[in-house]
Amino acid sequence: MGKNRFGVAVAVAFLALIHVSVSIPFVMIHGISAECSDKTNSNFPRLLTNLSGSHGFCLEIGNGKSDSWLMPLSKQAEILCDKVKNIEELRQGYNIVARSQGNLIARGLIEFCDNGPKVYNYISLAGPHAGISSVPWCGKGIWCVEADKLIEKDIYTEYVQDHLAPSGYIKIPTAITKYLQSSKYLPKLNNEIPNQRNATYKDRFTSLQNLVLVKFQNDTVIVPNDSSWFGFYSDGANQPLLSAQQTKLYTEDWIGLKTLDVAGKVKFVSVPGGHLRMATSDIVKYVVPYLQNQPSSIQRLNREKKETLRH
Ligand SMILES: *[C@@H]1O[C@H](CO)[C@@H](O)[C@H](O)[C@H]1NC(C)=O
Ligand SMILES: *[C@@H]1O[C@H](CO)[C@@H](O)[C@H](O)[C@H]1NC(C)=O
Ligand SMILES: *[C@@H]1O[C@H](CO)[C@@H](O)[C@H](O)[C@H]1NC(C)=O
Ligand SMILES: *[C@@H]1O[C@H](CO)[C@@H](O)[C@H](O)[C@H]1NC(C)=O
C-alpha cells in the first residue's frame, strides 16, 4: 500500500516534470559574414526567447564569419548535424529559425542529417532557397580578398565549389547544364538532378509541421527576392520570373514543397524592409507563434504519457 502510493506520487511528479518541459527549444542559424557572437546574432535568439518563452540559441559553425564565406555548405551542414545530435536539450526535437544563407544549412540539417533529432517548425528568413543569380558583396574582411578572387573565377569549377560557400547556391539561369553538373550543393538539396533524386530528403522535408517562408520586399541581397519563396527565373534566361508554384520543383514535388503546401503547412509571408530587416511587430506575428508550438507540444506530451503508462 505505502509502496503503491509512493509509485503514484513518482508518476505524478514525472508527468508534472514533462509538463513544464514541453516547450520545444529552437536553434538559430546565422547568415554569411556573420557569427553567433556578433551583436545581431547574439541578440536575436534572446529576443525570440523573450517573446516566445521558449529557450533557443545560436549554433556556430567553425570560426564563424570567415568560415561562413570559405567553408563549403555541405561541410557546414555536416558540422551542424553532428552538433545537434550531441545537444541533450534537442533530443526530443526542436524548431529552427534561419537567416539568409543559414537557411541552406538549415535545410541540409533537415534533409541530409542521418539519425538527427526531429525538426518540428522551420522559420526561414530571407532564404535563397531557389538560388541567387549573383554573388553577394563580401565587404572589407581580410578573408574577402580570397573570396573576391574566387568570385572572379568560374563559379562552377571544383576549386571554387570547395572553397567559397555561396558558390553552392549560385544558379546562373543561362548556365543550367553546367550548374546541374558542377554545383555541389543546391542541385542536391533541391533534388534537381533528374536521375539522382533522393526520396529520403523529400520525406524528411515533408515531415515538417510548419514551414514559414519570409520574403523581404526590399531585399537586394537575395536576387531574385522571390527565391525566399522558392521562386526563380526559368531555365535559360533571366526572364520570366516564375513563382514557386510555377517551378518544376513545386509541380513535380521534388522535395515535398507542394505536399506541404497542399496540407496547409507552408506560410508564404512577405514583409516590408530590406534584407533581414524585420519589424518586431512582424516577428511577433510570423515567427513567435511557431516557436510557441502548441500542437506539437500536446502531441509530444500525449506520446510521452503513453510511453510512461507502458513502463
Ligand atoms: C530579454 O529580456 C531580458 C530580461 O527582461 C532583458 O534584459 C533583455 O534585454 C532582453 N533581450 C532582448 C534582446 O530583448
Ligand atoms: C538517400 O539519402 C539517404 C540519407 O542520407 C541515404 O541513406 C541513401 O543512401 C540515399 N539514397 C540514394 C539512392 O542515394
Ligand atoms: C523583389 O521582386 C520583385 C519581383 O517579384 C521585383 O519587382 C522587386 O523589384 C524586387 N525587389 C527588389 C528590392 O529588388
Ligand atoms: C523600400 O524601397 C523603396 C524604394 O527604394 C522605399 O521607398 C521604401 O521606403 C522602402 N521600404 C522599406 C520598408 O524599407
Coordinates of C-alpha atoms and ligand atoms in Angstrom, one line a residue:
M1 CA 0.0 0.0 0.0
G2 CA 2.7 2.5 1.1
K3 CA 4.8 1.4 -1.8
N4 CA 1.9 1.9 -4.2
R5 CA 1.3 5.4 -3.1
F6 CA 4.9 6.2 -3.5
G7 CA 4.8 4.9 -7.1
V8 CA 1.8 7.1 -7.8
A9 CA 3.5 10.1 -6.3
V10 CA 6.6 9.4 -8.5
A11 CA 4.4 9.1 -11.6
V12 CA 2.6 12.4 -10.9
A13 CA 5.8 14.2 -10.3
F14 CA 7.2 12.8 -13.5
L15 CA 4.1 13.9 -15.5
A16 CA 4.4 17.4 -13.9
L17 CA 8.0 17.5 -14.9
I18 CA 7.2 16.6 -18.5
H19 CA 4.5 19.2 -18.4
V20 CA 6.9 22.1 -17.6
S21 CA 9.5 20.9 -20.1
V22 CA 7.2 20.6 -23.1
S23 CA 8.2 23.9 -24.7
I24 CA 10.3 22.9 -27.6
P25 CA 13.7 24.6 -27.9
F26 CA 14.8 26.4 -31.0
V27 CA 18.1 26.9 -32.7
M28 CA 19.1 29.8 -34.8
I29 CA 21.5 29.6 -37.8
H30 CA 23.1 32.9 -38.9
G31 CA 23.9 34.0 -42.4
I32 CA 27.0 34.9 -44.3
S33 CA 29.5 37.5 -43.0
A34 CA 28.1 36.9 -39.5
E35 CA 28.7 34.9 -36.4
C36 CA 26.9 33.9 -33.2
S37 CA 28.9 36.4 -31.1
D38 CA 28.1 39.5 -33.1
K39 CA 25.5 41.9 -31.8
T40 CA 22.7 41.0 -34.2
N41 CA 23.1 37.2 -33.8
S42 CA 23.6 37.2 -30.1
N43 CA 20.5 39.5 -29.5
F44 CA 18.2 37.8 -32.0
P45 CA 17.8 34.4 -30.2
R46 CA 17.4 36.3 -26.9
L47 CA 14.7 38.5 -28.3
L48 CA 12.9 35.4 -29.7
T49 CA 13.2 33.7 -26.3
N50 CA 11.9 36.8 -24.6
L51 CA 8.9 36.9 -26.9
S52 CA 8.1 33.3 -27.1
G53 CA 9.1 31.9 -23.7
S54 CA 10.9 29.1 -25.5
H55 CA 14.6 28.6 -25.0
G56 CA 16.8 29.0 -28.0
F57 CA 20.4 29.6 -29.0
C58 CA 22.6 30.3 -32.0
L59 CA 24.6 27.4 -33.4
E60 CA 28.1 28.3 -34.6
I61 CA 30.0 26.6 -37.4
G62 CA 33.7 26.6 -37.3
N63 CA 35.2 30.0 -36.6
G64 CA 32.1 31.9 -37.6
K65 CA 32.5 34.8 -40.0
S66 CA 35.3 33.6 -42.3
D67 CA 34.1 30.0 -42.4
S68 CA 30.7 31.4 -43.4
W69 CA 32.4 32.5 -46.6
L70 CA 35.0 29.9 -47.2
M71 CA 33.7 26.6 -45.9
P72 CA 31.5 24.7 -48.4
L73 CA 27.9 24.3 -47.3
S74 CA 27.9 20.5 -47.3
K75 CA 30.6 20.7 -44.7
Q76 CA 28.8 23.4 -42.7
A77 CA 25.6 21.2 -42.7
E78 CA 27.7 18.2 -41.6
I79 CA 29.1 20.1 -38.7
L80 CA 25.7 21.2 -37.5
C81 CA 24.3 17.7 -37.9
D82 CA 27.0 16.4 -35.5
K83 CA 26.3 19.3 -33.2
V84 CA 22.6 18.8 -32.8
K85 CA 23.0 15.1 -32.2
N86 CA 25.2 15.9 -29.2
I87 CA 23.0 18.5 -27.6
E88 CA 20.8 16.8 -24.9
E89 CA 18.2 19.6 -25.0
L90 CA 17.4 19.0 -28.6
R91 CA 16.9 15.2 -28.3
Q92 CA 13.1 15.4 -28.2
G93 CA 13.0 17.6 -31.3
Y94 CA 13.4 21.3 -31.9
N95 CA 12.5 24.2 -34.1
I96 CA 14.8 26.1 -36.5
V97 CA 15.0 29.9 -37.2
A98 CA 17.5 30.6 -40.0
R99 CA 18.7 33.8 -41.6
S100 CA 19.8 34.2 -45.2
Q101 CA 22.5 31.7 -46.2
G102 CA 21.9 29.9 -42.9
N103 CA 18.7 28.6 -44.5
L104 CA 20.6 26.4 -46.9
I105 CA 22.4 24.9 -43.9
A106 CA 19.1 24.5 -42.1
R107 CA 17.7 22.6 -45.0
G108 CA 20.8 20.5 -45.1
L109 CA 20.2 19.7 -41.5
I110 CA 16.6 18.7 -42.2
E111 CA 17.2 16.7 -45.4
F112 CA 20.7 15.2 -45.0
C113 CA 21.3 14.6 -41.3
D114 CA 21.0 10.9 -40.7
N115 CA 19.6 10.0 -37.2
G116 CA 19.3 13.6 -36.2
P117 CA 16.6 14.8 -33.8
K118 CA 13.3 15.7 -35.3
V119 CA 12.7 19.3 -36.6
Y120 CA 9.1 20.5 -36.0
N121 CA 8.8 24.0 -37.3
Y122 CA 11.2 25.7 -39.6
I123 CA 11.1 29.5 -40.0
S124 CA 13.1 30.8 -42.9
L125 CA 14.1 34.5 -43.0
A126 CA 15.3 35.7 -46.4
G127 CA 16.5 32.2 -47.5
P128 CA 18.0 31.9 -51.0
H129 CA 16.1 28.6 -51.4
A130 CA 16.0 28.5 -55.2
G131 CA 19.4 30.0 -55.6
I132 CA 20.7 33.5 -56.4
S133 CA 21.9 34.8 -59.7
S134 CA 24.7 36.9 -58.4
V135 CA 27.2 36.8 -55.6
P136 CA 26.6 39.0 -52.5
W137 CA 29.2 41.6 -51.7
C138 CA 31.9 40.4 -49.3
G139 CA 32.9 43.7 -47.8
K140 CA 36.2 44.5 -46.2
G141 CA 37.2 41.5 -44.1
I142 CA 40.7 40.1 -44.7
W143 CA 39.1 36.8 -46.0
C144 CA 37.2 38.9 -48.6
V145 CA 40.4 39.2 -50.6
E146 CA 40.3 35.5 -51.0
A147 CA 36.6 35.4 -51.6
D148 CA 36.7 38.1 -54.2
K149 CA 39.4 36.2 -56.1
L150 CA 37.3 33.1 -56.1
I151 CA 34.2 35.1 -57.3
E152 CA 36.1 36.3 -60.3
K153 CA 36.9 32.7 -61.4
D154 CA 34.4 30.3 -62.9
I155 CA 32.0 29.7 -60.0
Y156 CA 31.3 26.1 -61.2
T157 CA 34.9 24.9 -61.1
E158 CA 35.7 22.3 -58.4
Y159 CA 38.1 24.6 -56.7
V160 CA 35.6 27.4 -56.2
Q161 CA 32.9 25.0 -55.2
D162 CA 35.1 23.6 -52.5
H163 CA 36.3 27.0 -51.2
L164 CA 33.5 29.5 -51.5
A165 CA 30.3 28.9 -49.6
P166 CA 27.9 31.0 -51.8
S167 CA 29.1 29.1 -54.9
G168 CA 26.9 26.3 -53.5
Y169 CA 23.7 28.2 -54.3
I170 CA 24.7 30.4 -57.2
K171 CA 22.4 29.5 -60.1
I172 CA 23.1 31.2 -63.3
P173 CA 19.9 30.8 -65.4
T174 CA 21.9 30.8 -68.6
A175 CA 24.3 28.1 -67.4
I176 CA 21.9 25.5 -66.1
T177 CA 23.6 22.5 -67.6
K178 CA 26.9 23.5 -66.0
Y179 CA 25.1 24.2 -62.8
L180 CA 23.4 20.8 -62.6
Q181 CA 26.7 19.1 -63.4
S182 CA 29.1 21.0 -61.2
S183 CA 27.3 22.8 -58.4
K184 CA 27.9 20.7 -55.4
Y185 CA 25.1 21.8 -53.1
L186 CA 21.8 23.3 -54.2
P187 CA 21.0 20.8 -57.0
K188 CA 21.3 18.0 -54.4
L189 CA 19.4 20.0 -51.7
N190 CA 16.6 20.7 -54.1
N191 CA 16.6 17.3 -55.7
E192 CA 17.1 18.9 -59.1
I193 CA 19.2 16.3 -60.8
P194 CA 16.8 14.0 -62.7
N195 CA 18.3 10.6 -62.0
Q196 CA 19.6 11.4 -58.6
R197 CA 16.5 12.5 -56.6
N198 CA 16.6 11.0 -53.2
A199 CA 13.2 10.2 -51.6
T200 CA 14.7 10.4 -48.1
Y201 CA 15.4 14.1 -48.5
K202 CA 11.8 14.6 -49.6
D203 CA 10.4 12.5 -46.8
R204 CA 12.3 14.4 -44.2
F205 CA 11.4 17.8 -45.6
T206 CA 7.8 16.8 -45.9
S207 CA 7.7 15.8 -42.2
L208 CA 7.9 19.4 -41.1
Q209 CA 4.9 20.6 -39.1
N210 CA 5.2 24.1 -40.4
L211 CA 7.4 25.8 -42.9
V212 CA 7.4 29.6 -42.7
L213 CA 9.0 31.4 -45.7
V214 CA 9.6 35.0 -45.1
K215 CA 10.5 37.2 -48.1
F216 CA 11.7 40.8 -47.7
Q217 CA 10.1 43.1 -50.3
N218 CA 13.2 45.4 -50.4
D219 CA 15.8 42.6 -50.4
T220 CA 18.6 43.4 -52.8
V221 CA 20.9 40.7 -51.4
I222 CA 18.7 37.8 -52.5
V223 CA 18.3 38.2 -56.2
P224 CA 15.6 37.4 -57.1
N225 CA 14.0 38.1 -53.8
D226 CA 11.3 35.6 -54.7
S227 CA 13.9 32.9 -54.1
S228 CA 13.0 33.2 -50.4
W229 CA 9.6 31.6 -51.5
F230 CA 11.3 29.1 -53.9
G231 CA 10.5 31.3 -56.9
F232 CA 13.2 31.7 -59.6
Y233 CA 13.9 32.5 -63.2
S234 CA 13.0 29.9 -65.8
D235 CA 15.9 27.9 -67.1
G236 CA 17.8 29.6 -69.8
A237 CA 17.0 33.3 -69.2
N238 CA 16.6 36.0 -66.6
Q239 CA 13.0 36.3 -67.7
P240 CA 10.3 35.4 -66.8
L241 CA 10.4 35.1 -63.1
L242 CA 8.4 32.0 -62.0
S243 CA 6.5 31.9 -58.8
A244 CA 7.3 28.9 -56.6
Q245 CA 4.0 27.3 -57.7
Q246 CA 5.2 27.6 -61.4
T247 CA 8.5 25.9 -60.9
K248 CA 9.1 22.2 -61.5
L249 CA 10.5 21.8 -58.1
Y250 CA 6.9 22.5 -56.9
T251 CA 4.8 21.0 -59.7
E252 CA 6.8 17.8 -59.7
D253 CA 7.2 18.0 -55.9
W254 CA 10.9 17.2 -55.8
I255 CA 11.4 18.0 -52.1
G256 CA 7.8 17.9 -50.9
L257 CA 7.1 21.7 -51.0
K258 CA 3.8 21.0 -52.8
T259 CA 2.8 18.3 -50.4
L260 CA 3.4 20.6 -47.5
D261 CA 1.6 23.5 -49.2
V262 CA -1.4 21.4 -50.1
A263 CA -1.6 20.3 -46.5
G264 CA -1.7 23.9 -45.4
K265 CA 1.7 23.7 -43.8
V266 CA 3.6 26.4 -45.7
K267 CA 3.1 30.1 -44.8
F268 CA 4.3 32.4 -47.6
V269 CA 5.0 35.6 -45.8
S270 CA 6.0 38.9 -47.4
V271 CA 7.2 41.7 -45.2
P272 CA 8.4 45.3 -46.0
G273 CA 12.0 46.1 -45.4
G274 CA 15.5 45.3 -46.8
H275 CA 17.4 42.0 -46.3
L276 CA 16.6 40.6 -42.8
R277 CA 15.2 44.0 -41.6
M278 CA 12.1 42.7 -39.8
A279 CA 10.0 44.8 -37.7
T280 CA 9.4 43.5 -34.1
S281 CA 5.6 43.5 -34.8
D282 CA 6.2 41.2 -37.8
I283 CA 8.5 38.9 -35.7
V284 CA 5.6 38.7 -33.2
K285 CA 3.2 37.9 -35.9
Y286 CA 5.1 35.5 -38.1
V287 CA 7.9 33.9 -36.1
V288 CA 6.9 33.8 -32.4
P289 CA 3.8 31.6 -32.8
Y290 CA 5.8 28.9 -34.4
L291 CA 8.2 28.8 -31.5
Q292 CA 5.4 28.5 -29.0
N293 CA 4.3 25.5 -30.9
Q294 CA 1.2 24.3 -29.1
P295 CA 0.0 21.4 -31.2
S296 CA 3.3 19.6 -31.3
S297 CA 3.8 20.1 -27.6
I298 CA 0.5 18.5 -26.9
Q299 CA 1.2 15.6 -29.3
R300 CA 4.5 15.1 -27.7
L301 CA 3.0 15.2 -24.3
N302 CA 0.5 12.5 -25.3
R303 CA 3.2 10.4 -26.8
E304 CA 5.3 10.6 -23.7
K305 CA 2.3 9.9 -21.5
K306 CA 1.6 6.7 -23.4
E307 CA 5.3 5.7 -23.1
T308 CA 5.1 6.5 -19.3
L309 CA 2.0 4.3 -19.0
R310 CA 3.6 1.5 -20.8
H311 CA 6.5 1.4 -18.3
Ligands
LIG1 C1 15.3 39.9 -22.9 O1 14.8 40.0 -21.6 C2 15.8 40.4 -20.7 C3 15.1 40.3 -19.3 O2 13.9 41.0 -19.3 C4 16.3 41.7 -21.0 O3 17.3 42.1 -20.0 C5 17.0 41.7 -22.4 O4 17.4 43.0 -22.7 C6 16.0 41.2 -23.4 N1 16.8 40.9 -24.6 C7 16.3 41.2 -25.8 C8 17.3 41.0 -26.9 O5 15.2 41.6 -26.0
LIG2 C1 19.4 9.0 -50.0 O1 19.8 9.6 -48.8 C2 19.9 8.7 -47.7 C3 20.1 9.5 -46.4 O2 21.2 10.3 -46.5 C4 20.9 7.7 -47.9 O3 21.0 6.8 -46.8 C5 20.6 6.9 -49.2 O4 21.7 6.0 -49.5 C6 20.4 7.9 -50.4 N1 19.9 7.1 -51.5 C7 20.5 7.2 -52.7 C8 19.8 6.4 -53.7 O5 21.5 7.8 -52.9
LIG3 C1 11.5 41.9 -55.5 O1 11.0 41.0 -56.5 C2 10.0 41.7 -57.3 C3 9.6 40.7 -58.3 O2 8.8 39.7 -57.7 C4 10.6 42.9 -58.0 O3 9.5 43.5 -58.7 C5 11.2 43.8 -57.0 O4 11.8 44.9 -57.7 C6 12.2 43.1 -56.1 N1 12.6 44.0 -55.1 C7 13.9 44.4 -55.1 C8 14.2 45.3 -54.0 O5 14.8 44.0 -55.8
LIG4 C1 11.6 50.0 -50.0 O1 12.2 50.7 -51.1 C2 11.5 51.8 -51.5 C3 12.2 52.3 -52.8 O2 13.6 52.4 -52.6 C4 11.4 52.9 -50.5 O3 10.7 54.0 -50.9 C5 10.8 52.3 -49.2 O4 10.8 53.2 -48.2 C6 11.4 51.0 -48.8 N1 10.6 50.4 -47.7 C7 11.2 49.9 -46.7 C8 10.2 49.4 -45.6 O5 12.4 49.8 -46.5

